[in-house]
Amino acid sequence: MLKISFSLFLFIPLLTFSGTGHTQPNPNSTSKNPTCKTPVKKQPVQKPKAGTPWLVQSDGVGNIPPDGLFPIQILDLEQKSFHDLYFGPIKNKDHYEAMMEGHFDQAGHRTIRLSKIDLTVVLSFNNLVMSLEPGPGLRTPEGTGVGSTLGQLLQAHGSYEMTSGYEDVCSVRVPQHPGVFFQYHSCEKACAGEGAYSVWIPGEHSWDESEMAPEALRSKNLQKLQMNQNELRFKQGVALMPKEEMAFSGTAIATDKNDKKVSEANYLHGQLHGDVTYFYPSGQKRLLFSYEKGKFKSGMQSWYPNGQKDLDSDFTKERCRRITKYYQDGQKEEEGIACYEQQTSKRWYKDGQLKSKEVRKEGEVIRKRWFKSGELKSKKVIQDDKETYKRWYKNGKLKKKEIREGGKVKRKCWSKKGKKKACPKKK
C-alpha cells in the first residue's frame, strides 16, 4: 500500500477520523449539569506569579486569540519561519504517523505545537485559528489548568458547571472564564478526583465555511473601505461593519503597539477574498495567504527579513500542487510537486548542485542522493515488500548493497578499490 509522505506538501484532509485525542464536546449531544454523588471538597491551588504573560482566559492565551487570522506573532515566539513551524514536524511522514504524533486532530485539522509556551494552536482547513489547547505549564489567573481537579476548580473559582457529552467526555466551565473548557474522561472520574486531561479554548467560528445563508453575505451597498481589523465584528464566520448588520467589504489593517502594520486582509461581502498579508516591523512582507470567497486557495508565500523569497506555493498547469523553499540568497533549497498519481521532491546544496530526489508513484518509491561534487551517493527503491538500497564511494565505486524482503536482509560490501569485504555489524 502506498504511504503518502508530506515532504513539502500542504496536506488538505478529505476524511474525518475518530479517536480519543483532542476530543471536543458536542453541543448537540450533551447532558447538562450532572452532579457528583458525593459533595466535592475544596483543594489548594497555587496561583501563577504576578506578571505572567501567558494566562489562560476565554479570549485566548496571552495575546494569542482562539480564532481569526493566523497569529503571526508565534513565528517570533518560536524563532522559526512559517515553513519550519508548519511543515517541519510533518516532513517525510505519512498522515497516520503525523496524526498519531498529534500534528492533526481527529477531524484532520492541522495542529501546531508552540514549545516555548506549551500551547497547541488548531487551524481550520482555511489556515485560520479555530481553537487553542494550553498545556500543563499554562494556567488561568486563578491557577487552574491541565491536571486541576474539581476540588481545585471549586477552591479557585467558587463554582463550576459540568456537561457530559460526546464519548462520555466531561467538560467543565467556571464563571470567570466561560469560554475555557476543562475536560475529563467522564464526569464520574472527575467526581472521583481525576485531574483535567485537557484544556480547550474554542473560537466562535469553525472558519471552514460560512454558517450564514448566502443572502446574508450580500451587502446592499458594496463599500470598499479601509478599517482597523480590531473594529470588525464577526458573526457566524462573517466580518461585519462595527455598528451595522452589514457585511464588510474592503481592507482591514492590524497594527502593533507602535502603530506599525502587522497584517492587511481583504474582505468581500464579509468573507476573506484576495490576499492576507503579514509584515515584518520594517514593513517588508513576511507571509501571504490567498483566499477566494472565504476559501483558502493554493497561493501561499513567505519571505526572509532581507526580502528574499522563503517559500512559494501554487498550482501547475496540470493542477499539481507545487511548493518551493529557498535559501536566503535566492537559490532553491527544496521543491515538491504533488499530483494525483505521483509526488516528486528535490533538494539542492547551497551552490545549486542537486542533493536528493524522491519520486513516489503507484506504490513505488525511488530515492536518490548525490555528493556535493555531483557523483551519485545512494539509491533506494521500495516496491511492495521489497527494499533495495545501494551506496557508492565518491570515486564511483559501489560501497554497499542491501536487500530487505519478507523480513530478511541480505548485505554485500566493497572497499574503495572495488574489492569485496565483510560488512560492519550494525549496533
Short mmCIF file of C-alpha atoms in Angstrom, two decimals:
data_model
loop_
_atom_site.label_atom_id
_atom_site.label_comp_id
_atom_site.label_asym_id
_atom_site.label_seq_id
_atom_site.Cartn_x
_atom_site.Cartn_y
_atom_site.Cartn_z
CA MET A 1 0.00 0.00 0.00
CA LEU A 2 1.33 3.46 -0.92
CA LYS A 3 2.14 5.72 2.01
CA ILE A 4 1.89 9.39 1.08
CA SER A 5 4.75 11.42 2.55
CA PHE A 6 4.12 15.05 3.44
CA SER A 7 7.61 16.19 2.45
CA LEU A 8 6.96 19.83 1.46
CA PHE A 9 3.33 19.30 0.51
CA LEU A 10 0.47 21.11 2.23
CA PHE A 11 -1.98 18.36 3.17
CA ILE A 12 -5.70 19.08 2.78
CA PRO A 13 -7.57 16.24 4.55
CA LEU A 14 -10.65 14.72 2.99
CA LEU A 15 -11.57 12.19 5.66
CA THR A 16 -12.89 12.57 9.19
CA PHE A 17 -11.01 10.47 11.73
CA SER A 18 -12.22 9.18 15.06
CA GLY A 19 -10.11 8.91 18.16
CA THR A 20 -9.80 9.88 21.78
CA GLY A 21 -7.18 12.59 21.34
CA HIS A 22 -8.35 16.22 21.08
CA THR A 23 -11.97 15.17 21.60
CA GLN A 24 -14.23 18.21 21.99
CA PRO A 25 -17.74 18.38 23.46
CA ASN A 26 -20.61 18.07 21.01
CA PRO A 27 -23.20 20.76 21.85
CA ASN A 28 -25.90 18.75 20.07
CA SER A 29 -25.42 15.73 22.33
CA THR A 30 -24.92 16.73 25.95
CA SER A 31 -26.36 16.16 29.39
CA LYS A 32 -26.44 19.45 31.24
CA ASN A 33 -25.41 19.83 34.85
CA PRO A 34 -24.66 16.29 36.04
CA THR A 35 -23.79 16.32 39.73
CA CYS A 36 -21.40 14.32 41.88
CA LYS A 37 -23.00 11.82 44.28
CA THR A 38 -20.56 12.89 46.99
CA PRO A 39 -20.00 16.63 47.59
CA VAL A 40 -16.69 17.85 46.17
CA LYS A 41 -14.25 19.19 48.77
CA LYS A 42 -12.08 22.21 48.06
CA GLN A 43 -8.39 21.58 47.37
CA PRO A 44 -5.50 24.07 47.46
CA VAL A 45 -4.41 25.85 44.27
CA GLN A 46 -1.20 27.75 43.59
CA LYS A 47 -1.64 30.96 41.58
CA PRO A 48 0.83 31.87 38.82
CA LYS A 49 3.47 34.50 39.56
CA ALA A 50 2.48 38.15 39.17
CA GLY A 51 3.20 39.47 35.71
CA THR A 52 2.97 36.09 33.99
CA PRO A 53 2.29 36.99 30.32
CA TRP A 54 0.71 33.73 29.13
CA LEU A 55 -2.50 33.34 31.09
CA VAL A 56 -5.43 31.12 30.06
CA GLN A 57 -8.67 33.07 29.61
CA SER A 58 -11.78 32.99 27.42
CA ASP A 59 -10.28 35.42 24.92
CA GLY A 60 -7.18 33.29 24.39
CA VAL A 61 -3.74 32.68 25.86
CA GLY A 62 -1.72 35.86 26.34
CA ASN A 63 -2.02 37.81 23.08
CA ILE A 64 -2.96 34.76 21.00
CA PRO A 65 -6.74 34.68 20.32
CA PRO A 66 -8.67 31.40 19.91
CA ASP A 67 -9.94 32.27 16.42
CA GLY A 68 -9.32 34.53 13.45
CA LEU A 69 -6.28 35.25 11.30
CA PHE A 70 -3.10 33.20 11.59
CA PRO A 71 -1.24 34.58 14.68
CA ILE A 72 1.95 35.85 13.07
CA GLN A 73 3.46 36.57 16.50
CA ILE A 74 4.04 32.85 17.05
CA LEU A 75 6.81 32.87 14.43
CA ASP A 76 8.80 35.35 16.54
CA LEU A 77 7.89 33.48 19.69
CA GLU A 78 9.18 30.15 18.35
CA GLN A 79 12.02 31.82 16.40
CA LYS A 80 11.08 29.82 13.30
CA SER A 81 9.98 30.52 9.76
CA PHE A 82 6.46 29.57 8.69
CA HIS A 83 7.92 26.70 6.66
CA ASP A 84 9.81 25.26 9.64
CA LEU A 85 6.90 25.67 12.04
CA TYR A 86 4.15 24.40 9.73
CA PHE A 87 5.89 21.82 7.53
CA GLY A 88 8.91 20.83 9.64
CA PRO A 89 7.15 18.47 12.12
CA ILE A 90 5.24 16.58 9.38
CA LYS A 91 8.01 16.37 6.81
CA ASN A 92 8.51 12.85 5.38
CA LYS A 93 5.66 11.45 7.49
CA ASP A 94 2.51 9.80 6.18
CA HIS A 95 -0.81 11.08 7.52
CA TYR A 96 -1.24 8.28 10.05
CA GLU A 97 2.18 8.94 11.60
CA ALA A 98 1.52 12.69 11.72
CA MET A 99 -1.90 12.20 13.32
CA MET A 100 -0.56 9.78 15.95
CA GLU A 101 2.11 12.34 16.85
CA GLY A 102 -0.60 14.97 17.37
CA HIS A 103 0.06 17.11 14.28
CA PHE A 104 -3.60 16.67 13.18
CA ASP A 105 -6.72 16.32 15.31
CA GLN A 106 -9.37 13.64 14.75
CA ALA A 107 -11.15 15.83 12.18
CA GLY A 108 -7.99 16.32 10.15
CA HIS A 109 -7.26 19.90 11.24
CA ARG A 110 -3.59 20.90 11.45
CA THR A 111 -2.32 21.40 14.99
CA ILE A 112 0.80 23.48 15.64
CA ARG A 113 2.70 22.95 18.87
CA LEU A 114 4.35 26.02 20.41
CA SER A 115 7.02 24.53 22.66
CA LYS A 116 8.19 27.89 24.02
CA ILE A 117 4.92 28.49 25.88
CA ASP A 118 3.38 24.98 25.99
CA LEU A 119 0.44 25.77 23.69
CA THR A 120 -1.20 23.97 20.75
CA VAL A 121 -2.90 26.06 18.06
CA VAL A 122 -5.55 24.29 15.95
CA LEU A 123 -6.01 25.62 12.41
CA SER A 124 -9.02 25.22 10.13
CA PHE A 125 -8.67 23.90 6.58
CA ASN A 126 -8.53 27.58 5.61
CA ASN A 127 -5.43 28.18 7.79
CA LEU A 128 -7.37 30.30 10.28
CA VAL A 129 -7.23 29.72 14.03
CA MET A 130 -10.22 27.76 15.33
CA SER A 131 -9.13 26.83 18.88
CA LEU A 132 -6.29 26.74 21.42
CA GLU A 133 -5.18 23.90 23.71
CA PRO A 134 -2.96 25.07 26.60
CA GLY A 135 -0.53 22.54 28.07
CA PRO A 136 0.15 21.82 31.76
CA GLY A 137 2.54 24.76 32.02
CA LEU A 138 -0.19 27.33 31.31
CA ARG A 139 -2.73 28.37 33.96
CA THR A 140 -5.66 30.72 34.45
CA PRO A 141 -5.07 33.82 36.63
CA GLU A 142 -6.55 31.77 39.47
CA GLY A 143 -4.01 28.95 38.94
CA THR A 144 -6.12 26.23 37.26
CA GLY A 145 -5.38 24.29 34.09
CA VAL A 146 -4.46 20.81 32.87
CA GLY A 147 -4.38 18.46 35.87
CA SER A 148 -6.78 20.51 38.01
CA THR A 149 -9.39 18.54 39.96
CA LEU A 150 -12.97 19.64 40.60
CA GLY A 151 -11.89 20.43 44.16
CA GLN A 152 -9.26 22.83 42.85
CA LEU A 153 -11.73 24.44 40.44
CA LEU A 154 -14.13 24.91 43.35
CA GLN A 155 -11.40 26.46 45.51
CA ALA A 156 -10.15 28.80 42.77
CA HIS A 157 -13.40 29.81 41.08
CA GLY A 158 -16.12 29.33 43.70
CA SER A 159 -18.31 27.15 41.46
CA TYR A 160 -18.31 25.19 38.20
CA GLU A 161 -20.70 23.68 35.66
CA MET A 162 -20.32 20.14 34.27
CA THR A 163 -21.51 18.93 30.87
CA SER A 164 -21.35 15.29 29.79
CA GLY A 165 -21.28 14.74 26.04
CA TYR A 166 -19.51 13.08 23.14
CA GLU A 167 -17.72 9.82 24.05
CA ASP A 168 -18.59 10.48 27.72
CA VAL A 169 -16.14 13.38 27.84
CA CYS A 170 -16.98 15.64 30.77
CA SER A 171 -16.45 19.35 30.06
CA VAL A 172 -16.34 21.72 32.99
CA ARG A 173 -16.63 25.52 32.84
CA VAL A 174 -16.06 28.14 35.52
CA PRO A 175 -17.79 31.55 35.86
CA GLN A 176 -14.65 33.68 35.43
CA HIS A 177 -13.75 32.07 32.07
CA PRO A 178 -16.90 30.69 30.39
CA GLY A 179 -15.04 30.12 27.12
CA VAL A 180 -12.50 27.76 28.70
CA PHE A 181 -13.36 24.04 28.90
CA PHE A 182 -11.63 21.77 31.43
CA GLN A 183 -12.00 18.23 30.07
CA TYR A 184 -12.19 14.93 31.96
CA HIS A 185 -12.58 11.38 30.64
CA SER A 186 -16.01 11.20 32.28
CA CYS A 187 -17.97 13.10 34.91
CA GLU A 188 -17.79 10.05 37.18
CA LYS A 189 -13.98 10.13 37.02
CA ALA A 190 -13.99 13.89 37.56
CA CYS A 191 -16.10 13.43 40.69
CA ALA A 192 -13.69 10.71 41.85
CA GLY A 193 -10.80 13.18 41.79
CA GLU A 194 -9.34 12.84 38.28
CA GLY A 195 -7.39 15.84 37.05
CA ALA A 196 -8.36 17.51 33.77
CA TYR A 197 -6.55 15.75 30.92
CA SER A 198 -7.02 18.72 28.60
CA VAL A 199 -7.99 22.39 28.49
CA TRP A 200 -9.72 23.70 25.37
CA ILE A 201 -10.48 27.27 24.28
CA PRO A 202 -12.70 27.17 21.17
CA GLY A 203 -13.13 30.08 18.81
CA GLU A 204 -16.58 31.38 17.96
CA HIS A 205 -16.50 30.06 14.38
CA SER A 206 -15.27 26.95 12.58
CA TRP A 207 -13.91 29.10 9.71
CA ASP A 208 -14.01 26.11 7.35
CA GLU A 209 -17.07 27.61 5.72
CA SER A 210 -19.56 30.34 6.46
CA GLU A 211 -22.55 29.37 8.58
CA MET A 212 -24.65 32.28 7.28
CA ALA A 213 -27.17 31.99 4.47
CA PRO A 214 -25.88 33.24 1.08
CA GLU A 215 -28.31 36.18 1.04
CA ALA A 216 -26.88 37.41 4.35
CA LEU A 217 -23.47 37.77 2.72
CA ARG A 218 -24.66 40.26 0.12
CA SER A 219 -24.19 43.89 1.14
CA LYS A 220 -26.93 46.18 -0.17
CA ASN A 221 -24.31 48.85 -0.87
CA LEU A 222 -20.92 47.37 -1.63
CA GLN A 223 -18.33 49.62 0.02
CA LYS A 224 -14.57 49.29 -0.47
CA LEU A 225 -13.39 50.59 2.89
CA GLN A 226 -10.24 50.50 4.97
CA MET A 227 -10.65 49.71 8.65
CA ASN A 228 -8.76 48.52 11.70
CA GLN A 229 -9.00 44.73 11.98
CA ASN A 230 -9.95 45.01 15.66
CA GLU A 231 -13.00 47.15 14.83
CA LEU A 232 -14.66 44.42 12.78
CA ARG A 233 -17.31 42.20 14.33
CA PHE A 234 -17.70 38.55 13.35
CA LYS A 235 -20.99 36.70 13.23
CA GLN A 236 -21.13 33.07 12.15
CA GLY A 237 -17.81 33.44 10.38
CA VAL A 238 -18.67 36.68 8.54
CA ALA A 239 -16.96 40.06 9.08
CA LEU A 240 -19.50 42.80 9.80
CA MET A 241 -19.28 46.57 9.97
CA PRO A 242 -18.66 47.87 13.54
CA LYS A 243 -22.19 49.19 14.21
CA GLU A 244 -24.23 47.76 11.35
CA GLU A 245 -25.62 44.37 10.35
CA MET A 246 -23.86 44.72 7.01
CA ALA A 247 -21.11 42.50 5.66
CA PHE A 248 -17.79 44.29 5.38
CA SER A 249 -16.05 44.71 2.02
CA GLY A 250 -12.65 46.33 1.94
CA THR A 251 -9.24 46.12 3.58
CA ALA A 252 -8.73 45.52 7.31
CA ILE A 253 -5.37 46.52 8.77
CA ALA A 254 -3.94 45.39 12.11
CA THR A 255 -1.16 47.34 13.83
CA ASP A 256 1.12 46.70 16.81
CA LYS A 257 1.58 48.85 19.92
CA ASN A 258 3.98 51.06 17.98
CA ASP A 259 1.34 51.63 15.28
CA LYS A 260 3.33 49.61 12.74
CA LYS A 261 1.35 47.49 10.29
CA VAL A 262 1.26 43.81 11.23
CA SER A 263 -1.27 42.48 8.73
CA GLU A 264 -3.55 43.52 5.89
CA ALA A 265 -6.60 41.41 4.97
CA ASN A 266 -9.04 41.87 2.09
CA TYR A 267 -12.74 41.05 2.50
CA LEU A 268 -15.64 40.81 0.06
CA HIS A 269 -19.18 40.58 1.46
CA GLY A 270 -17.75 39.66 4.85
CA GLN A 271 -15.52 36.85 3.64
CA LEU A 272 -11.77 36.80 3.10
CA HIS A 273 -11.27 37.43 -0.60
CA GLY A 274 -7.87 38.16 -2.10
CA ASP A 275 -4.61 38.38 -0.19
CA VAL A 276 -3.98 38.32 3.56
CA THR A 277 -0.50 39.76 4.04
CA TYR A 278 1.66 39.87 7.17
CA PHE A 279 4.62 42.22 7.63
CA TYR A 280 7.92 42.46 9.48
CA PRO A 281 8.38 45.54 11.74
CA SER A 282 10.48 47.00 8.92
CA GLY A 283 7.41 46.98 6.65
CA GLN A 284 8.82 44.16 4.50
CA LYS A 285 6.34 41.43 3.51
CA ARG A 286 6.61 38.34 5.70
CA LEU A 287 3.77 35.95 4.86
CA LEU A 288 0.90 35.89 2.37
CA PHE A 289 -2.17 33.65 2.04
CA SER A 290 -4.67 33.85 -0.82
CA TYR A 291 -8.44 33.40 -0.42
CA GLU A 292 -11.45 33.32 -2.72
CA LYS A 293 -14.91 33.86 -1.23
CA GLY A 294 -13.73 32.68 2.18
CA LYS A 295 -11.91 29.60 0.91
CA PHE A 296 -8.16 29.16 1.17
CA LYS A 297 -6.53 28.89 -2.26
CA SER A 298 -3.21 27.38 -3.21
CA GLY A 299 -1.40 30.70 -3.05
CA MET A 300 0.93 30.93 -0.06
CA GLN A 301 4.23 32.80 0.11
CA SER A 302 6.73 33.83 2.77
CA TRP A 303 9.85 36.00 2.78
CA TYR A 304 13.07 36.34 4.76
CA PRO A 305 13.70 39.67 6.56
CA ASN A 306 16.10 40.62 3.75
CA GLY A 307 13.25 40.49 1.22
CA GLN A 308 14.31 37.24 -0.46
CA LYS A 309 11.56 34.67 -1.06
CA ASP A 310 11.49 31.91 1.57
CA LEU A 311 8.51 29.80 0.45
CA ASP A 312 6.21 29.74 -2.56
CA SER A 313 3.13 27.56 -3.07
CA ASP A 314 0.96 27.36 -6.18
CA PHE A 315 -0.62 25.01 -8.72
CA THR A 316 0.96 23.99 -12.03
CA LYS A 317 -0.90 23.96 -15.36
CA GLU A 318 -1.59 20.25 -14.74
CA ARG A 319 -3.31 21.20 -11.42
CA CYS A 320 -0.49 19.70 -9.38
CA ARG A 321 0.45 21.41 -6.12
CA ARG A 322 3.96 22.85 -6.12
CA ILE A 323 5.80 24.14 -3.06
CA THR A 324 9.27 25.65 -3.34
CA LYS A 325 11.64 26.52 -0.46
CA TYR A 326 14.58 28.90 -0.99
CA TYR A 327 17.88 29.68 0.72
CA GLN A 328 18.32 33.28 1.91
CA ASP A 329 20.39 34.11 -1.18
CA GLY A 330 17.50 33.15 -3.50
CA GLN A 331 18.86 29.72 -4.53
CA LYS A 332 16.33 26.86 -4.46
CA GLU A 333 16.61 24.63 -1.39
CA GLU A 334 13.64 22.28 -1.89
CA GLU A 335 10.82 21.79 -4.36
CA GLY A 336 7.88 19.42 -4.13
CA ILE A 337 5.28 18.71 -6.80
CA ALA A 338 2.24 16.63 -5.82
CA CYS A 339 -0.10 15.26 -8.46
CA TYR A 340 -2.92 12.78 -8.01
CA GLU A 341 -0.82 9.75 -9.05
CA GLN A 342 2.71 10.96 -8.42
CA GLN A 343 4.78 13.02 -5.96
CA THR A 344 8.24 14.35 -6.71
CA SER A 345 10.53 16.22 -4.32
CA LYS A 346 14.04 17.62 -4.86
CA ARG A 347 16.65 19.24 -2.63
CA TRP A 348 19.72 21.26 -3.60
CA TYR A 349 23.00 22.22 -1.96
CA LYS A 350 23.60 25.96 -1.47
CA ASP A 351 25.76 26.05 -4.61
CA GLY A 352 22.85 24.77 -6.74
CA GLN A 353 24.08 21.17 -7.06
CA LEU A 354 21.26 18.60 -6.78
CA LYS A 355 21.34 16.95 -3.34
CA SER A 356 18.44 14.48 -3.45
CA LYS A 357 15.41 13.46 -5.47
CA GLU A 358 12.45 11.32 -4.46
CA VAL A 359 9.64 10.04 -6.69
CA ARG A 360 6.54 8.25 -5.37
CA LYS A 361 4.23 6.64 -7.91
CA GLU A 362 1.74 3.77 -7.81
CA GLY A 363 3.19 2.17 -4.68
CA GLU A 364 6.83 2.56 -5.72
CA VAL A 365 9.35 4.91 -4.11
CA ILE A 366 12.69 5.83 -5.73
CA ARG A 367 15.03 7.95 -3.63
CA LYS A 368 18.45 9.19 -4.85
CA ARG A 369 21.13 11.27 -3.12
CA TRP A 370 24.25 12.94 -4.53
CA PHE A 371 27.58 14.15 -3.13
CA LYS A 372 28.33 17.88 -3.37
CA SER A 373 30.68 17.02 -6.22
CA GLY A 374 27.77 15.63 -8.25
CA GLU A 375 28.52 11.88 -8.02
CA LEU A 376 25.67 9.56 -7.03
CA LYS A 377 25.83 8.81 -3.30
CA SER A 378 22.93 6.39 -2.75
CA LYS A 379 19.80 4.97 -4.32
CA LYS A 380 16.85 3.31 -2.59
CA VAL A 381 13.95 1.60 -4.34
CA ILE A 382 10.88 0.50 -2.36
CA GLN A 383 8.23 -1.60 -4.07
CA ASP A 384 5.63 -3.59 -2.16
CA ASP A 385 7.54 -5.59 0.48
CA LYS A 386 10.94 -5.29 -1.20
CA GLU A 387 13.51 -2.59 -0.45
CA THR A 388 16.78 -2.30 -2.37
CA TYR A 389 19.49 0.10 -1.21
CA LYS A 390 22.84 0.91 -2.87
CA ARG A 391 25.57 3.27 -1.71
CA TRP A 392 28.69 4.48 -3.53
CA TYR A 393 32.05 5.99 -2.64
CA LYS A 394 32.96 9.43 -4.02
CA ASN A 395 35.17 7.71 -6.60
CA GLY A 396 32.11 5.99 -8.08
CA LYS A 397 32.87 2.51 -6.70
CA LEU A 398 29.96 0.60 -5.14
CA LYS A 399 30.26 0.60 -1.35
CA LYS A 400 27.21 -1.35 -0.20
CA LYS A 401 24.17 -3.21 -1.47
CA GLU A 402 21.32 -4.19 0.82
CA ILE A 403 18.07 -6.01 0.00
CA ARG A 404 15.22 -6.29 2.51
CA GLU A 405 12.33 -8.59 1.68
CA GLY A 406 9.93 -10.67 3.74
CA GLY A 407 11.68 -9.78 6.98
CA LYS A 408 15.06 -10.98 5.66
CA VAL A 409 18.12 -8.81 4.97
CA LYS A 410 20.96 -9.52 2.50
CA ARG A 411 24.06 -7.29 2.53
CA LYS A 412 27.19 -7.03 0.41
CA CYS A 413 30.03 -4.55 0.93
CA TRP A 414 33.09 -3.43 -1.06
CA SER A 415 36.24 -1.41 -0.42
CA LYS A 416 37.09 1.88 -2.17
CA LYS A 417 39.14 -0.17 -4.66
CA GLY A 418 36.17 -2.39 -5.53
CA LYS A 419 37.18 -5.49 -3.56
CA LYS A 420 34.56 -7.44 -1.60
CA LYS A 421 34.79 -7.14 2.17
CA ALA A 422 32.82 -8.04 5.27
CA CYS A 423 30.04 -5.63 6.13
CA PRO A 424 30.36 -3.93 9.54
CA LYS A 425 27.99 -5.27 12.15
CA LYS A 426 25.08 -2.98 12.97
CA LYS A 427 24.83 -1.91 16.60
#
